Tab-separated table of C-alpha atoms in Angstrom:
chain	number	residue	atom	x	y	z
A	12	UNK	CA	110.033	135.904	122.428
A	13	UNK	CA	112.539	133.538	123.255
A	14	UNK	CA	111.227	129.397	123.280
A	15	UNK	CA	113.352	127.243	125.038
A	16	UNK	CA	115.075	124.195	122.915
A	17	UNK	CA	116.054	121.175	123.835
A	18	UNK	CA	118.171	119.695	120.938
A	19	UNK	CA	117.918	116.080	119.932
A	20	UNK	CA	120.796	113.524	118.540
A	21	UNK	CA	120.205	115.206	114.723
A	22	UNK	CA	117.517	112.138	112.584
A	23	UNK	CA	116.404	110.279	115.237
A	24	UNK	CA	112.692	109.448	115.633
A	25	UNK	CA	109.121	109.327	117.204
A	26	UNK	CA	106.151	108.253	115.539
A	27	UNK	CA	102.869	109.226	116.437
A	28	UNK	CA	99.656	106.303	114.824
A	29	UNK	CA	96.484	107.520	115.538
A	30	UNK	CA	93.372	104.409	115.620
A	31	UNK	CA	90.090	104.623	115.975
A	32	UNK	CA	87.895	101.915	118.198
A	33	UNK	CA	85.350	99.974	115.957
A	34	UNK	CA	82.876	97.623	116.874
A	35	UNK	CA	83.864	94.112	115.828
A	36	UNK	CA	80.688	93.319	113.793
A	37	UNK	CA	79.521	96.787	112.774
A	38	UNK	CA	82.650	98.666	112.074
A	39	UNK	CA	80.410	101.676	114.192
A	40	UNK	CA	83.018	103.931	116.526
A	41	UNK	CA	83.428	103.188	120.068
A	42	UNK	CA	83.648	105.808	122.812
A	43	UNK	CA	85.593	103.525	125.053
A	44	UNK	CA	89.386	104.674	125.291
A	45	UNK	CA	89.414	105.472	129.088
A	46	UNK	CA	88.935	101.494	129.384
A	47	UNK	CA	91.203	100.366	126.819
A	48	UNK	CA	93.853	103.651	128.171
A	49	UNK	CA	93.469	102.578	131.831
A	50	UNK	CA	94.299	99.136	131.513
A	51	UNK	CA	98.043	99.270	129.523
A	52	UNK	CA	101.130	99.249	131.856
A	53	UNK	CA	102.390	102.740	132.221
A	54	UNK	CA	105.793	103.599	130.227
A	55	UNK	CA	109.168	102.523	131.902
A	56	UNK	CA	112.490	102.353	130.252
A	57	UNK	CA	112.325	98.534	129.390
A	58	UNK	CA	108.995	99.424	127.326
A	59	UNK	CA	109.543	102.925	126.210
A	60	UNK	CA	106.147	103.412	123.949
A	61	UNK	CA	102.877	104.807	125.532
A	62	UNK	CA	98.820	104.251	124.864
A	63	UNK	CA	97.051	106.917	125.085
A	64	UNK	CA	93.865	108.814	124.435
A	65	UNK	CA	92.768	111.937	121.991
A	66	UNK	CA	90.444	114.305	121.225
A	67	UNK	CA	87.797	112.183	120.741
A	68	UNK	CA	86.337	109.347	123.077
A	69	UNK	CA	86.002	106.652	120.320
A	70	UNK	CA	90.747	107.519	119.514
A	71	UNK	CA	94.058	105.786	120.874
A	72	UNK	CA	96.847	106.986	120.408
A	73	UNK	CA	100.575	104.621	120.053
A	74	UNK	CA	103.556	106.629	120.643
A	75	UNK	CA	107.177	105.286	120.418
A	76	UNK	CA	109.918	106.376	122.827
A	77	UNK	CA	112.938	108.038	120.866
A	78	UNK	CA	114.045	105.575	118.452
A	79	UNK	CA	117.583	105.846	116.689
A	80	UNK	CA	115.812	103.705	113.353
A	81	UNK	CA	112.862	103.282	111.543
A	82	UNK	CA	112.774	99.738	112.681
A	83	UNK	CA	112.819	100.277	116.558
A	84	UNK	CA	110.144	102.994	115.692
A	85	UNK	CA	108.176	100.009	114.290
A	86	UNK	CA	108.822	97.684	116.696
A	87	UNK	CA	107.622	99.823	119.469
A	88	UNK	CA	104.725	100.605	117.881
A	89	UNK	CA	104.066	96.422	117.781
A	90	UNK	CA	104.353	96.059	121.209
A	91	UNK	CA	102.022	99.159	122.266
A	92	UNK	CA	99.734	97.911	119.780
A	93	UNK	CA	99.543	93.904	120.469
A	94	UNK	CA	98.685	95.617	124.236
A	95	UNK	CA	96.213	98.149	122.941
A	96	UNK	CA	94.589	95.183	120.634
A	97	UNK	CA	94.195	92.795	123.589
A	98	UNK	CA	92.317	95.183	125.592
A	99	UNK	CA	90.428	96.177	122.835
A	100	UNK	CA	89.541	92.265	121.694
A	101	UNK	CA	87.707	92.121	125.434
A	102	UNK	CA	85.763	95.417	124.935
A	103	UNK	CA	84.611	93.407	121.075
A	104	UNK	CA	86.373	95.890	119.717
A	105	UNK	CA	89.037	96.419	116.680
A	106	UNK	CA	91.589	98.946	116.327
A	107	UNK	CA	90.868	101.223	113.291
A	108	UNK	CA	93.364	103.538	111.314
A	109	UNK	CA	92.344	105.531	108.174
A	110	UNK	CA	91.889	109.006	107.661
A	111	UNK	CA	88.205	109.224	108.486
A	112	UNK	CA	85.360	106.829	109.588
A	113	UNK	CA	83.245	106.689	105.836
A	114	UNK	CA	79.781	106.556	107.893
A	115	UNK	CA	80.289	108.067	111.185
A	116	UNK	CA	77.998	111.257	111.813
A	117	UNK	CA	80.287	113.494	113.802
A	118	UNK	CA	78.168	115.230	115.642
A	119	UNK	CA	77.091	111.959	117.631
A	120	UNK	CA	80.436	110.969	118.470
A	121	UNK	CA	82.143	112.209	122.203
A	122	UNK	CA	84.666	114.653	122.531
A	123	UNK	CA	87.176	113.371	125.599
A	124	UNK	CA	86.278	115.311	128.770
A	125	UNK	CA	90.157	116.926	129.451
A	126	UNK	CA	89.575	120.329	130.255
A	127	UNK	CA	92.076	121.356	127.218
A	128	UNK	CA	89.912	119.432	124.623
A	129	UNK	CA	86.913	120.488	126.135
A	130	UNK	CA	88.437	124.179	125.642
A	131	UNK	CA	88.951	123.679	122.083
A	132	UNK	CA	85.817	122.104	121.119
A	133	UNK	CA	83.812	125.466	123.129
A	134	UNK	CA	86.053	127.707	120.946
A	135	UNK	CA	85.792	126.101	117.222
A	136	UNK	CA	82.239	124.666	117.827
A	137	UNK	CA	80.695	123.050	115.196
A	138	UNK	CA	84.352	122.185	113.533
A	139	UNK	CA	86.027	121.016	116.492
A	140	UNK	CA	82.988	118.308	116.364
A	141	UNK	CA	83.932	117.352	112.749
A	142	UNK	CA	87.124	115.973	114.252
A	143	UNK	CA	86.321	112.198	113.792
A	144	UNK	CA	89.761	111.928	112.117
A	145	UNK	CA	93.115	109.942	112.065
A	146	UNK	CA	96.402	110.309	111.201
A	147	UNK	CA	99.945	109.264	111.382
A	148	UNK	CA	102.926	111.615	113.090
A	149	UNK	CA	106.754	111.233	112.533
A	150	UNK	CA	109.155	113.368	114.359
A	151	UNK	CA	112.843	113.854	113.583
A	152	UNK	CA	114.911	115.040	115.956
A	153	UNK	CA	117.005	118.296	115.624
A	154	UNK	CA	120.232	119.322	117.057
A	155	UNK	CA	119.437	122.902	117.380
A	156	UNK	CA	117.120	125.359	115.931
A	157	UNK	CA	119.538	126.441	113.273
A	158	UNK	CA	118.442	122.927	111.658
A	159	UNK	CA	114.560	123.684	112.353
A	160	UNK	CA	113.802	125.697	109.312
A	161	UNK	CA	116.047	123.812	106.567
A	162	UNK	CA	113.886	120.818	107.885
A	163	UNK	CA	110.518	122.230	107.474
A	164	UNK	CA	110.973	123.976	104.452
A	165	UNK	CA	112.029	120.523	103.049
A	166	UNK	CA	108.855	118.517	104.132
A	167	UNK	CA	106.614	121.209	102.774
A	168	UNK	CA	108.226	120.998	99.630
A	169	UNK	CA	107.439	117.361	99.594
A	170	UNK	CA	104.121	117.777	101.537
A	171	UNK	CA	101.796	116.527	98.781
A	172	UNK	CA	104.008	113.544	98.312
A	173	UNK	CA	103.328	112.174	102.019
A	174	UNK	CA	99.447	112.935	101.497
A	175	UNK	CA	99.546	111.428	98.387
A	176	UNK	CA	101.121	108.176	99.800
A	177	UNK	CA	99.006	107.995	103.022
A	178	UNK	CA	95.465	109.197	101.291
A	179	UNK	CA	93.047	106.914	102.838
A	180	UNK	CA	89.806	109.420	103.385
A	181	UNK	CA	87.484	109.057	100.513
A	182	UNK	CA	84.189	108.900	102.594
A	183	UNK	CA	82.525	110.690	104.783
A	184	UNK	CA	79.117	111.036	106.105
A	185	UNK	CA	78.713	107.909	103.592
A	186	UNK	CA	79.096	109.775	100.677
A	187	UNK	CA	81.997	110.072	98.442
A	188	UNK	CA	83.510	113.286	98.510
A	189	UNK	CA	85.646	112.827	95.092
A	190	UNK	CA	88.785	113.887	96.877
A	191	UNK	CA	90.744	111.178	98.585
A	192	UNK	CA	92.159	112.927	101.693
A	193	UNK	CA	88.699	114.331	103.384
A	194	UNK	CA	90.935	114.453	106.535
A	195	UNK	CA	92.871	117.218	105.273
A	196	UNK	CA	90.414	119.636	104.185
A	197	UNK	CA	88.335	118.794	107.663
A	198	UNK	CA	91.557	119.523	109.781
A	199	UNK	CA	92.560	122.544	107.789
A	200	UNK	CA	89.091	124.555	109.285
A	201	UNK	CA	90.612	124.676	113.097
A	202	UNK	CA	92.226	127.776	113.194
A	203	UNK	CA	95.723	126.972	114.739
A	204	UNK	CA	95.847	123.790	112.295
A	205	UNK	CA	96.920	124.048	108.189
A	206	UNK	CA	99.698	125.127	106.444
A	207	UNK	CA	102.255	126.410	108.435
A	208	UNK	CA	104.160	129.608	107.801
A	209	UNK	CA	107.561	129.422	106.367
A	210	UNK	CA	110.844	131.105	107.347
A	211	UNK	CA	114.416	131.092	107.087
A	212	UNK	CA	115.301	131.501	110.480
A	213	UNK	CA	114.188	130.592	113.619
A	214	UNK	CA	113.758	134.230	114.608
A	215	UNK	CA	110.446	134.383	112.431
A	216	UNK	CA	108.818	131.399	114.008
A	217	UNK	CA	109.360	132.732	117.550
A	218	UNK	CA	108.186	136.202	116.182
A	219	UNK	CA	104.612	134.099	115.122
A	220	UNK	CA	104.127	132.458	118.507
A	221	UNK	CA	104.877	135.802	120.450
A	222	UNK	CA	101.765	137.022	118.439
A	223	UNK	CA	98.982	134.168	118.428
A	224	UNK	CA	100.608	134.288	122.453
A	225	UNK	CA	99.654	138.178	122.832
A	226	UNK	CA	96.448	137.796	120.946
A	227	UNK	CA	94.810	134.939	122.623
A	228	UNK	CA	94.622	132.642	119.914
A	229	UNK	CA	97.109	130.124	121.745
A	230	UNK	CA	97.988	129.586	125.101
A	231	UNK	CA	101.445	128.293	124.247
A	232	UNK	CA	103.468	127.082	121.310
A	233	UNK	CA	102.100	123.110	121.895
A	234	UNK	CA	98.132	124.668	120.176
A	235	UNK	CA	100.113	125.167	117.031
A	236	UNK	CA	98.918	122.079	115.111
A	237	UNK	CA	100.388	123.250	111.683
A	238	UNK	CA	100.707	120.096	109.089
A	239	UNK	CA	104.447	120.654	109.879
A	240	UNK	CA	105.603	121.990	112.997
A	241	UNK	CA	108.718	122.349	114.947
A	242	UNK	CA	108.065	121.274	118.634
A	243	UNK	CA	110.741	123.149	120.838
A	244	UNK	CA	110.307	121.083	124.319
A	245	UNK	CA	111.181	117.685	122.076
A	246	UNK	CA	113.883	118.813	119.723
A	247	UNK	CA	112.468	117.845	116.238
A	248	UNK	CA	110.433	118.401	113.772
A	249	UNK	CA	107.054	117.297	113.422
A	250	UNK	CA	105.511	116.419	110.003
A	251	UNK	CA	101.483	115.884	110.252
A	252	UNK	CA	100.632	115.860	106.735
A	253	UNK	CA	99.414	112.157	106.709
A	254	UNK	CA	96.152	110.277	106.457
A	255	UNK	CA	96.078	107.504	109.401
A	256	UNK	CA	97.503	103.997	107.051
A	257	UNK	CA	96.464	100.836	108.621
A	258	UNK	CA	99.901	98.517	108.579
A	259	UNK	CA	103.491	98.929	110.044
A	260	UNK	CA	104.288	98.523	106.539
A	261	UNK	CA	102.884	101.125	105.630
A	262	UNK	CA	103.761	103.535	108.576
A	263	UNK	CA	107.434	102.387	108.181
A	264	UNK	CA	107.596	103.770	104.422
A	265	UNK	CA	105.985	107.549	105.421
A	266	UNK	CA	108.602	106.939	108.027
A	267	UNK	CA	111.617	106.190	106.329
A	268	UNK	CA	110.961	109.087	103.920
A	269	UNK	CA	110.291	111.686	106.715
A	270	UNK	CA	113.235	110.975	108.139
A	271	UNK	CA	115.398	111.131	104.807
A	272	UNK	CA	113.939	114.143	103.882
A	273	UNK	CA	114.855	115.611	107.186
A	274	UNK	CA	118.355	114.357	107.453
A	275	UNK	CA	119.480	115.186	103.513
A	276	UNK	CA	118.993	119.327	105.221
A	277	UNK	CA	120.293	118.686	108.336
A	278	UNK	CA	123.436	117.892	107.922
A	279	UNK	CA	125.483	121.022	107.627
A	280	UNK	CA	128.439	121.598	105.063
A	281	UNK	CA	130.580	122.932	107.126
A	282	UNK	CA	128.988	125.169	110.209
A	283	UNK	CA	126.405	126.415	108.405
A	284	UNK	CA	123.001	124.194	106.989
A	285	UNK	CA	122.459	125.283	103.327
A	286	UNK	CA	118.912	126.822	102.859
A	287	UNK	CA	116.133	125.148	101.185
A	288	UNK	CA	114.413	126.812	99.087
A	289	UNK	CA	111.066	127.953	99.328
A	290	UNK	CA	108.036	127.940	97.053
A	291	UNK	CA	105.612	130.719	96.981
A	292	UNK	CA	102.127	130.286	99.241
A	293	UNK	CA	99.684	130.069	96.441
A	294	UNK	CA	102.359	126.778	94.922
A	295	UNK	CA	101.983	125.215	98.659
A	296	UNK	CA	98.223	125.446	99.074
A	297	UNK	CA	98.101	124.279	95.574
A	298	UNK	CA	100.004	121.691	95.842
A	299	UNK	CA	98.084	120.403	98.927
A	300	UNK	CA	94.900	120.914	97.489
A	301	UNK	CA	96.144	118.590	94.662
A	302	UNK	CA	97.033	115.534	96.397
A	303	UNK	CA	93.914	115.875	98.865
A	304	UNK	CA	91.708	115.956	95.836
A	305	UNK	CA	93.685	113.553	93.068
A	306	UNK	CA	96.757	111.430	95.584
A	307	UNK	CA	98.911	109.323	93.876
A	308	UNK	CA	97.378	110.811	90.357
A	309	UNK	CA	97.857	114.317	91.366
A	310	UNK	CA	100.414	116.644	89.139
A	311	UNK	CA	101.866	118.956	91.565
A	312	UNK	CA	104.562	121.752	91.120
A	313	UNK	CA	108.249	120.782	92.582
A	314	UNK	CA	109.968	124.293	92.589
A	315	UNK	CA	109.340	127.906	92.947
A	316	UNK	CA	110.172	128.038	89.266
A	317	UNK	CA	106.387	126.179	88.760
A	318	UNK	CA	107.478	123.144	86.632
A	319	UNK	CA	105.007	120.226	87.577
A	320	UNK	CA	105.764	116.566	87.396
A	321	UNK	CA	103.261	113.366	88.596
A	322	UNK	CA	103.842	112.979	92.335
A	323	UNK	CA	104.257	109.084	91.185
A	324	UNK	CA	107.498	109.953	88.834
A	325	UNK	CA	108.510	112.937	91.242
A	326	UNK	CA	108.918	110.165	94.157
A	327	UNK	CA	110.664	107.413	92.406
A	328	UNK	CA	113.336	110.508	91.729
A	329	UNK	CA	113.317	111.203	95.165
A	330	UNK	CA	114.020	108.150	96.626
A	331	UNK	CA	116.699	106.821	94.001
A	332	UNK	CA	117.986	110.408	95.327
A	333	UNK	CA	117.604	109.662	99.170
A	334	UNK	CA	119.193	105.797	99.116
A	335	UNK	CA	122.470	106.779	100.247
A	336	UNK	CA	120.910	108.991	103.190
A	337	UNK	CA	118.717	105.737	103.874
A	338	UNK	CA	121.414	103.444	104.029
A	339	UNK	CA	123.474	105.830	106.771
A	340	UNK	CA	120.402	106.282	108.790
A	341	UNK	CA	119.420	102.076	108.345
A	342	UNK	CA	116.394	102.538	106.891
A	343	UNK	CA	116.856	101.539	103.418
A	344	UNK	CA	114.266	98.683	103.292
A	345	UNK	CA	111.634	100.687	104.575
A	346	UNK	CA	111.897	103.367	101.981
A	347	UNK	CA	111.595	100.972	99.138
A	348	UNK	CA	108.127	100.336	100.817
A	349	UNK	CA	107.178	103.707	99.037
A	350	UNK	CA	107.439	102.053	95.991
A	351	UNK	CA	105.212	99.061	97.194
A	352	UNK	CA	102.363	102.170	97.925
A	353	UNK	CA	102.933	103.436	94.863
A	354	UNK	CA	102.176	100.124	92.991
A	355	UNK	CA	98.952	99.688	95.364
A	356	UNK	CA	97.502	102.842	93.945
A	357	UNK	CA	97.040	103.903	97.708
A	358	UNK	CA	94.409	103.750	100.200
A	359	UNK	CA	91.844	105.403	99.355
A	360	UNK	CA	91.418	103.496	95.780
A	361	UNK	CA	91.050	100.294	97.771
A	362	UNK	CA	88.568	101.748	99.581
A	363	UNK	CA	86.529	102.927	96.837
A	364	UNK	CA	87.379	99.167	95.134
A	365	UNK	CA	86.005	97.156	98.427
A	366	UNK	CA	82.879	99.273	98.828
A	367	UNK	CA	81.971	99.655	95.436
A	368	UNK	CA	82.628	95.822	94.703
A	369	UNK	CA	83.778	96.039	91.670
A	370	UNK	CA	81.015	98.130	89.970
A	371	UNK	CA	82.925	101.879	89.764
A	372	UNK	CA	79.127	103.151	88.861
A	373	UNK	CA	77.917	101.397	92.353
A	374	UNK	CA	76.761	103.816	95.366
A	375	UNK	CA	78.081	102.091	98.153
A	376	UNK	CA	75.424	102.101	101.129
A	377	UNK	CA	76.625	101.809	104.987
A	378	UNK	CA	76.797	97.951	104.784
A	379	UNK	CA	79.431	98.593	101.940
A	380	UNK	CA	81.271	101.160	104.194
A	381	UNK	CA	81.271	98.630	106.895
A	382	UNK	CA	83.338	96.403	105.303
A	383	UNK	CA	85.529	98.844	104.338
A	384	UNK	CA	85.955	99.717	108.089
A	385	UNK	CA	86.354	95.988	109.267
A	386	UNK	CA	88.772	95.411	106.186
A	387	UNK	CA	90.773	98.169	107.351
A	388	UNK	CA	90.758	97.004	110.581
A	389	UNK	CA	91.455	93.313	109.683
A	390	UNK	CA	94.889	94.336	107.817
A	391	UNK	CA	96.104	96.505	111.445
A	392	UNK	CA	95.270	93.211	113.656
A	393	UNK	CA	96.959	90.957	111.072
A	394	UNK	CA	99.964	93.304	110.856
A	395	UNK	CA	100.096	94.066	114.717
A	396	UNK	CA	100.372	90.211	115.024
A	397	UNK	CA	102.324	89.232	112.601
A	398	UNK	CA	104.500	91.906	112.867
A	399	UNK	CA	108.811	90.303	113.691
């Protein structure tokens, strides 16, 4: 099977933020995205960035045009989310962006009535209910499919890094789940969503999609919601891995070091891009499992030979080793924001800080996770309007 590419000017960038709608007392999810969707001015080329809904009925989604930085990525996603906040501010509402809600019940909430998400949820059921989840997407654009495979293989050998970084889904159901990305094991149980499979040439992933095409289990290559994905129609590479972060700060660092990642493998010595090498399955899941269950304290493996490192030490390595990619591609700054994450501890131990108040030994009850929610919520409107 043959899939169509259109190549992209190689490390440029989109960037996907995923928010949920809260109620502005209660922190309780909102099914009201048609209202707050309907009202934003459609995309033109002066304002490139788009509002738009999801899955579910209480989800926006901000999505920048193609942006040549990290910086225009972050601006757009201002704008499209000062415009998204207004509308929301009328409705009483907040904008919301962690991994999960901490007290939402799932089944309550309203799937969006599109005929393709409405397909989904009658095939996975019960799961495609659980999806009361958010996240943050960055793609990277690709000059030809050559590039695709250096490029994924590269973010999955860094995937528990991202999650580590972004981990922001303690809760769930109001009860803590002891990992600190429940978004990633929830997401994991739809059956075109996961790991994805790794190859050295583009060959093998067109070989995949001709069979989940034959067999039913996709209609076309856009139902493959791997963690990392190559999206043909776009040009680039899409990584997935992250739990939804609440400030352009934060969105700006998982961006900046997506798009070094990407752009160390894509450049090609001479006319060829040196492979990246790739670490057996059972390293990958492990590794994944890891940072879902321990973050920014997880001890994962960083080569097929199985030596292990903390994620923390592995990343300050990392990005010492990316600056001179960031400073070609602008985006120095922003990568030294993955330091500032790494000194917060992350998400999700905030989380557990604010509703616990103080007391580690505390069971926090839903007025606890509340707060959580409207803190959350608080730092996206302060950063949306404070943001330049």
């Amino acid at each position: 099977m043959h899939l169509p590419f259109a190549p992209s000017e190689p490390a440029t960038l989109g960037i996907e933020w995923e928010l949920g709608l809260v109620d502005r007392q209660t922190g309780v999810l909102q099914p009201l995205s048609d209202r707050i969707v309907d009202r934003v001015v459609a995309p033109s080329e002066q304002r490139p960035y788009l509002v738009s809904g999801e899955f579910m009925l209480n989800t926006i989604e901000l999505i920048t045009g193609v942006c040549r930085t990290v910086d225009q990525g972050l601006d757009q996603l201002a704008a499209a989310g000062r415009e998204a906040l207004k509308h929301a501010q009328a409705e009483n509402l907040l904008l919301y962006s962690q991994g999960t809600h901490p007290f939402a019940s799932p089944r309550q909430e309203t799937v969006a009535p599109q005929q393709r998400y409405q397909r989904m949820l009658d095939r996975t059921q019960w799961w495609g209910q659980q999806m009361v989840i958010y996240g943050v997407h960055v793609h990277v654009g690709l000059p030809s499919t050559d590039a695709a495979m250096p490029a994924i293989n590269q973010l999955i050998n860094y995937y528990p890094h991202l999650l580590a970084l972004s981990a922001s889904s303690p809760y769930w159901e109001s009860q803590d789940t002891g990992y600190v990305s429940q978004r990633t094991l929830i997401f994991q149980q739809l059956p075109t969503s996961g790991l994805p499979f790794q190859f050295e040439q583009w060959s093998g992933f067109e070989s995949v999609v001709s069979d989940l095409i034959k067999i039913g289990m996709v209609d076309d290559v856009t139902e493959c919601r791997w963690d990392v994905r190559p999206v043909p129609r776009l040009g680039t590479v899409e990584m997935r891995i992250c739990d939804g972060v609440s400030t352009l700060k934060e969105i700006g660092a998982l961006a900046a070091l997506t798009q070094c990642l990407v752009a160390e493998v894509i450049t090609p010595e001479s006319d060829r891009y040196a492979p990246v090498e790739i670490m057996a399955p059972w390293f990958v899941q492990e590794n994944k499992w890891r940072a879902a269950r321990y973050g920014l304290d997880a001890i994962v493996i960083i080569n097929a030979a199985g030596d292990e490192q903390l994620v923390t030490e592995h990343l300050m390595e990392t990005i010492n080793r990316l600056e001179p990619v960031a400073h070609r591609l602008g985006c120095h700054t922003q990568l030294g924001w993955v330091e500032d994450l790494i000194r917060s501890g992350g998400p999700a131990a905030q989380q557990r800080q604010i509703a616990q108040r103080g007391d580690p030994g505390r069971a926090p009850d839903v007025a606890d996770l509340a707060h959580v929610v409207l803190d959350a919520a608080g730092r996206t409107e302060h950063s949306l309007l404070n943001w330049g």
